[in-house]
Amino acid sequence: MASTSNTILLASLLLLLLQTNAQTTPSAPAPAGPAGPVNLTAILEKNGQFTTFLRLLNTTQVGNQIPIQLNSSSEGMTVFAPTDNAFQNLKSGALNDLSVQQQVQLVLYHVAPKFYSLSSLLLVPNPVRTQATGQDGGAYGLNFTGQGNQVNVSTGVVDTPINNPLAQTFPLAVYQVDKVLLPEELFGTPAPGAAPGARPRGVSGGGDTDSTVDSQPAGPTAAPNGAGGRNLGRGFGLGMLCFLGALF
C-alpha cells in the first residue's frame, strides 16, 4: 500500500515539474523566412525622384531583366540611378535623338554586373565594366575616384559624385547620381565648354524639344556586332537587344 502511494506521489511531482518547466522555458524563435525578391522599381519609387529613369527601365525592358539576372548570378548588381533633375539638365531632346538600341545601351551603362559597396568602388581597377560593355565593340566603362566616403564616377563625358546610397544590401546596390552617365561610345568627348548631353554620334539633328523618352520608338534597329563579348554583362545586354529586335 505504501509502495502504491509513493508511486502516485512521484508521478504527481514529475507532472508538476514538467508543467513548471513548460511555463518558464522560453520558446525558440521561429526561423526567419527567406528574404523577398529584390525590387529595384520599389526602391526607386520610394525615393520619388526617379520618374524618367523608371520610364527608361520600363520602355527598354531592362527593368524586367534585372531581377532575372540577380536570381541567376552570384555576383549581384550595382545600379547608378540618375535623378529627374539630371535628365532635365540634358540638352533638349537628347534622349529622343537616341535610337531604340542606343536607349538600351544608355540604360545598361548605368548597371554594373557586380555588387559594389561605396568603399569597394575605390579599390577596383578602372575602367569598371557595365552591362553595356562589349556592345558594338565599345568599352562602355566607368571610372571611379575619390577618398573616404566621397566617390566620384566619370564617363569621359561627365563627372559626378555618388551622393546617396539608396540600397546597399547584397545582391543589389543602388546609388543616386545627379548627372546622367553619358558614355563616350554614344556621345563622344565633349568640346571645351560644351553642354552635357551633346548630340550622340551618328545621329542627325531633330526637332525634339523634350528630353524624356518617347514611349513609342519607331522602326527596327541594327543588331550589335558582338565584339568584346568576354565581359560579364554581355549575355544580358545582347539578350535585351534580341528581345527588342523581336518586338520591332
Coordinates of C-alpha atoms in Angstrom, one line a residue:
M1 CA 0.0 0.0 0.0
A2 CA 2.8 2.4 0.8
S3 CA 4.6 1.5 -2.4
T4 CA 1.5 2.4 -4.4
S5 CA 1.2 5.8 -2.5
N6 CA 4.9 6.5 -3.2
T7 CA 4.4 5.8 -6.9
I8 CA 1.4 8.1 -7.1
L9 CA 3.3 10.9 -5.3
L10 CA 6.3 10.5 -7.6
A11 CA 4.2 10.7 -10.7
S12 CA 2.4 13.8 -9.3
L13 CA 5.7 15.5 -8.6
L14 CA 7.1 14.7 -12.0
L15 CA 4.0 16.1 -13.7
L16 CA 4.2 19.3 -11.7
L17 CA 7.9 19.6 -12.6
L18 CA 7.1 19.2 -16.3
Q19 CA 4.4 21.8 -16.2
T20 CA 6.7 24.3 -14.4
N21 CA 9.4 23.9 -17.0
A22 CA 6.9 24.4 -19.8
Q23 CA 5.9 27.7 -18.3
T24 CA 9.3 29.1 -17.6
T25 CA 11.4 27.9 -20.6
P26 CA 11.3 30.5 -23.3
S27 CA 10.2 29.2 -26.7
A28 CA 12.7 29.3 -29.5
P29 CA 12.1 32.0 -32.1
A30 CA 10.5 30.9 -35.3
P31 CA 13.1 30.6 -38.1
A32 CA 13.1 33.6 -40.3
G33 CA 11.7 33.0 -43.7
P34 CA 13.6 33.6 -46.9
A35 CA 14.1 37.3 -47.9
G36 CA 11.7 38.5 -50.5
P37 CA 12.9 39.3 -54.0
V38 CA 14.8 42.4 -54.6
N39 CA 12.6 45.1 -56.2
L40 CA 14.5 47.8 -58.0
T41 CA 11.3 49.6 -59.0
A42 CA 10.1 49.8 -55.4
I43 CA 13.5 51.2 -54.3
L44 CA 13.3 54.0 -56.9
E45 CA 9.6 54.7 -56.4
K46 CA 10.1 55.0 -52.6
N47 CA 12.6 57.9 -53.2
G48 CA 10.2 59.7 -55.5
Q49 CA 12.7 61.5 -57.9
F50 CA 13.5 58.9 -60.5
T51 CA 10.4 59.0 -62.8
T52 CA 12.4 59.4 -66.0
F53 CA 14.8 56.6 -65.1
L54 CA 11.9 54.3 -64.2
R55 CA 10.3 55.1 -67.6
L56 CA 13.5 54.2 -69.3
L57 CA 13.8 51.0 -67.4
N58 CA 10.3 50.1 -68.5
T59 CA 10.4 51.1 -72.2
T60 CA 13.7 49.4 -72.7
Q61 CA 12.6 46.3 -70.7
V62 CA 15.9 46.4 -68.8
G63 CA 13.9 46.8 -65.5
N64 CA 12.3 43.4 -66.2
Q65 CA 15.6 41.7 -66.9
I66 CA 17.4 42.9 -63.7
P67 CA 15.6 40.6 -61.3
I68 CA 16.2 37.6 -63.6
Q69 CA 19.9 38.5 -63.7
L70 CA 20.0 38.8 -60.0
N71 CA 18.5 35.4 -59.5
S72 CA 20.9 33.7 -61.9
S73 CA 24.1 35.4 -60.7
S74 CA 26.2 35.1 -57.6
E75 CA 27.9 38.4 -58.2
G76 CA 25.0 40.7 -57.6
M77 CA 24.5 44.0 -59.4
T78 CA 25.0 47.8 -58.9
V79 CA 22.7 50.4 -60.4
F80 CA 23.5 54.1 -60.7
A81 CA 20.2 56.0 -60.8
P82 CA 20.1 59.5 -62.3
T83 CA 17.5 61.8 -60.7
D84 CA 14.8 63.6 -62.7
N85 CA 16.8 66.8 -62.4
A86 CA 19.7 65.0 -64.0
F87 CA 17.6 64.3 -67.1
Q88 CA 16.2 67.8 -67.1
N89 CA 19.7 69.2 -67.3
L90 CA 20.4 67.3 -70.5
K91 CA 20.4 69.1 -73.8
S92 CA 16.8 69.4 -75.1
G93 CA 15.8 66.3 -77.0
A94 CA 18.9 64.4 -76.1
L95 CA 17.1 61.1 -75.3
N96 CA 14.7 61.2 -78.1
D97 CA 17.6 61.6 -80.5
L98 CA 18.7 58.1 -79.5
S99 CA 17.6 55.0 -81.4
V100 CA 15.9 52.2 -79.5
Q101 CA 19.2 50.3 -79.4
Q102 CA 21.1 53.3 -78.1
Q103 CA 18.5 53.9 -75.4
V104 CA 19.0 50.3 -74.2
Q105 CA 22.8 50.8 -74.3
L106 CA 22.4 54.0 -72.2
V107 CA 20.4 52.3 -69.5
L108 CA 22.7 49.2 -69.4
Y109 CA 25.6 51.7 -69.0
H110 CA 24.1 52.6 -65.6
V111 CA 24.2 49.0 -64.4
A112 CA 27.3 47.1 -63.3
P113 CA 27.2 43.3 -63.3
K114 CA 28.6 43.0 -59.8
F115 CA 27.7 44.3 -56.3
Y116 CA 29.9 47.1 -55.2
S117 CA 29.8 48.9 -51.8
L118 CA 30.9 52.6 -51.9
S119 CA 34.3 51.7 -50.4
S120 CA 34.9 48.9 -52.9
L121 CA 34.4 51.2 -55.8
L122 CA 37.6 53.0 -54.8
L123 CA 39.5 49.7 -54.8
V124 CA 38.5 48.2 -58.2
P125 CA 40.7 48.8 -61.2
N126 CA 39.4 51.3 -63.7
P127 CA 37.5 51.2 -66.0
V128 CA 34.8 49.2 -64.4
R129 CA 32.7 47.1 -66.7
T130 CA 29.0 47.8 -67.2
Q131 CA 26.2 45.7 -68.7
A132 CA 26.7 47.7 -71.9
T133 CA 30.4 46.7 -72.1
G134 CA 31.2 44.9 -75.4
Q135 CA 28.2 46.1 -77.4
D136 CA 29.2 47.4 -80.8
G137 CA 32.8 46.8 -79.7
G138 CA 32.7 49.6 -77.2
A139 CA 34.3 49.6 -73.8
Y140 CA 31.4 51.3 -72.0
G141 CA 33.4 51.5 -68.8
L142 CA 33.1 53.7 -65.7
N143 CA 35.9 55.3 -63.8
F144 CA 35.8 55.8 -60.0
T145 CA 37.9 58.2 -58.0
G146 CA 37.7 59.7 -54.5
Q147 CA 38.7 59.1 -50.9
G148 CA 36.8 58.1 -47.7
N149 CA 33.1 58.3 -48.2
Q150 CA 33.4 60.6 -51.2
V151 CA 33.2 58.7 -54.5
N152 CA 33.1 60.3 -58.0
V153 CA 32.2 58.5 -61.2
S154 CA 33.4 59.6 -64.6
T155 CA 32.4 58.5 -68.1
G156 CA 34.9 60.7 -70.1
V157 CA 31.9 62.9 -70.9
V158 CA 30.6 63.7 -67.5
D159 CA 31.9 63.5 -63.9
T160 CA 29.6 63.4 -60.9
P161 CA 29.7 62.4 -57.2
I162 CA 27.7 59.5 -55.9
N163 CA 25.7 61.3 -53.3
N164 CA 23.1 59.0 -51.8
P165 CA 23.1 55.2 -51.4
L166 CA 19.5 54.1 -51.9
A167 CA 20.3 50.4 -51.2
Q168 CA 23.5 48.6 -50.2
T169 CA 22.4 45.1 -49.3
F170 CA 23.7 42.2 -51.4
P171 CA 22.8 41.3 -54.1
L172 CA 21.7 44.8 -55.2
A173 CA 23.4 48.2 -54.6
V174 CA 21.6 51.3 -55.9
Y175 CA 23.2 54.8 -55.8
Q176 CA 21.8 58.2 -56.7
V177 CA 23.7 60.2 -59.3
D178 CA 22.9 63.8 -60.1
K179 CA 24.0 63.6 -63.8
V180 CA 23.1 61.1 -66.5
L181 CA 26.1 58.9 -67.2
L182 CA 26.8 59.6 -70.9
P183 CA 29.1 57.1 -72.5
E184 CA 31.8 58.3 -74.9
E185 CA 30.7 55.5 -77.3
L186 CA 27.4 57.3 -77.8
F187 CA 28.1 60.9 -77.1
G188 CA 31.8 61.3 -77.8
T189 CA 34.2 63.5 -75.9
P190 CA 32.7 66.9 -75.4
A191 CA 34.4 70.0 -76.8
P192 CA 35.6 72.6 -74.2
G193 CA 32.6 74.4 -72.8
A194 CA 30.0 72.0 -74.4
A195 CA 26.8 71.4 -72.5
P196 CA 26.2 67.9 -71.2
G197 CA 24.1 65.7 -73.5
A198 CA 25.6 66.8 -76.8
R199 CA 24.1 65.1 -79.8
P200 CA 25.1 61.5 -79.9
R201 CA 27.4 60.1 -82.6
G202 CA 25.8 59.2 -85.9
V203 CA 22.5 60.9 -85.0
S204 CA 21.3 63.8 -87.1
G205 CA 19.7 66.8 -85.7
G206 CA 16.0 66.6 -84.9
G207 CA 13.2 68.8 -83.8
D208 CA 12.6 67.2 -80.5
T209 CA 12.3 69.6 -77.6
D210 CA 11.5 67.1 -74.8
S211 CA 14.4 65.4 -73.0
T212 CA 12.2 62.5 -71.9
V213 CA 11.9 59.2 -73.7
D214 CA 9.3 58.7 -76.4
S215 CA 7.2 55.8 -75.3
Q216 CA 6.6 54.7 -78.9
P217 CA 10.0 54.5 -80.6
A218 CA 9.6 53.7 -84.3
G219 CA 11.5 51.4 -86.6
P220 CA 13.9 48.4 -86.2
T221 CA 17.5 48.9 -85.0
A222 CA 20.7 47.3 -86.0
A223 CA 22.0 44.3 -84.0
P224 CA 25.3 44.7 -82.2
N225 CA 28.4 43.1 -83.7
G226 CA 29.2 41.2 -80.5
A227 CA 32.8 42.3 -80.4
G228 CA 34.5 42.3 -77.0
G229 CA 32.0 39.8 -75.7
R230 CA 34.2 38.4 -72.9
N231 CA 32.7 40.8 -70.4
L232 CA 30.3 39.7 -67.6
G233 CA 27.3 41.5 -68.8
R234 CA 27.5 40.6 -72.5
G235 CA 24.8 38.0 -72.4
F236 CA 22.3 40.2 -70.6
G237 CA 22.9 43.2 -73.0
L238 CA 22.7 41.1 -76.1
G239 CA 19.6 39.3 -74.8
M240 CA 17.9 42.7 -74.4
L241 CA 18.8 43.7 -77.9
C242 CA 17.5 40.4 -79.3
F243 CA 14.3 40.9 -77.3
L244 CA 13.8 44.4 -78.8
G245 CA 14.6 43.0 -82.3
A246 CA 11.7 40.5 -81.9
L247 CA 9.4 43.4 -80.9
F248 CA 10.3 45.6 -83.8

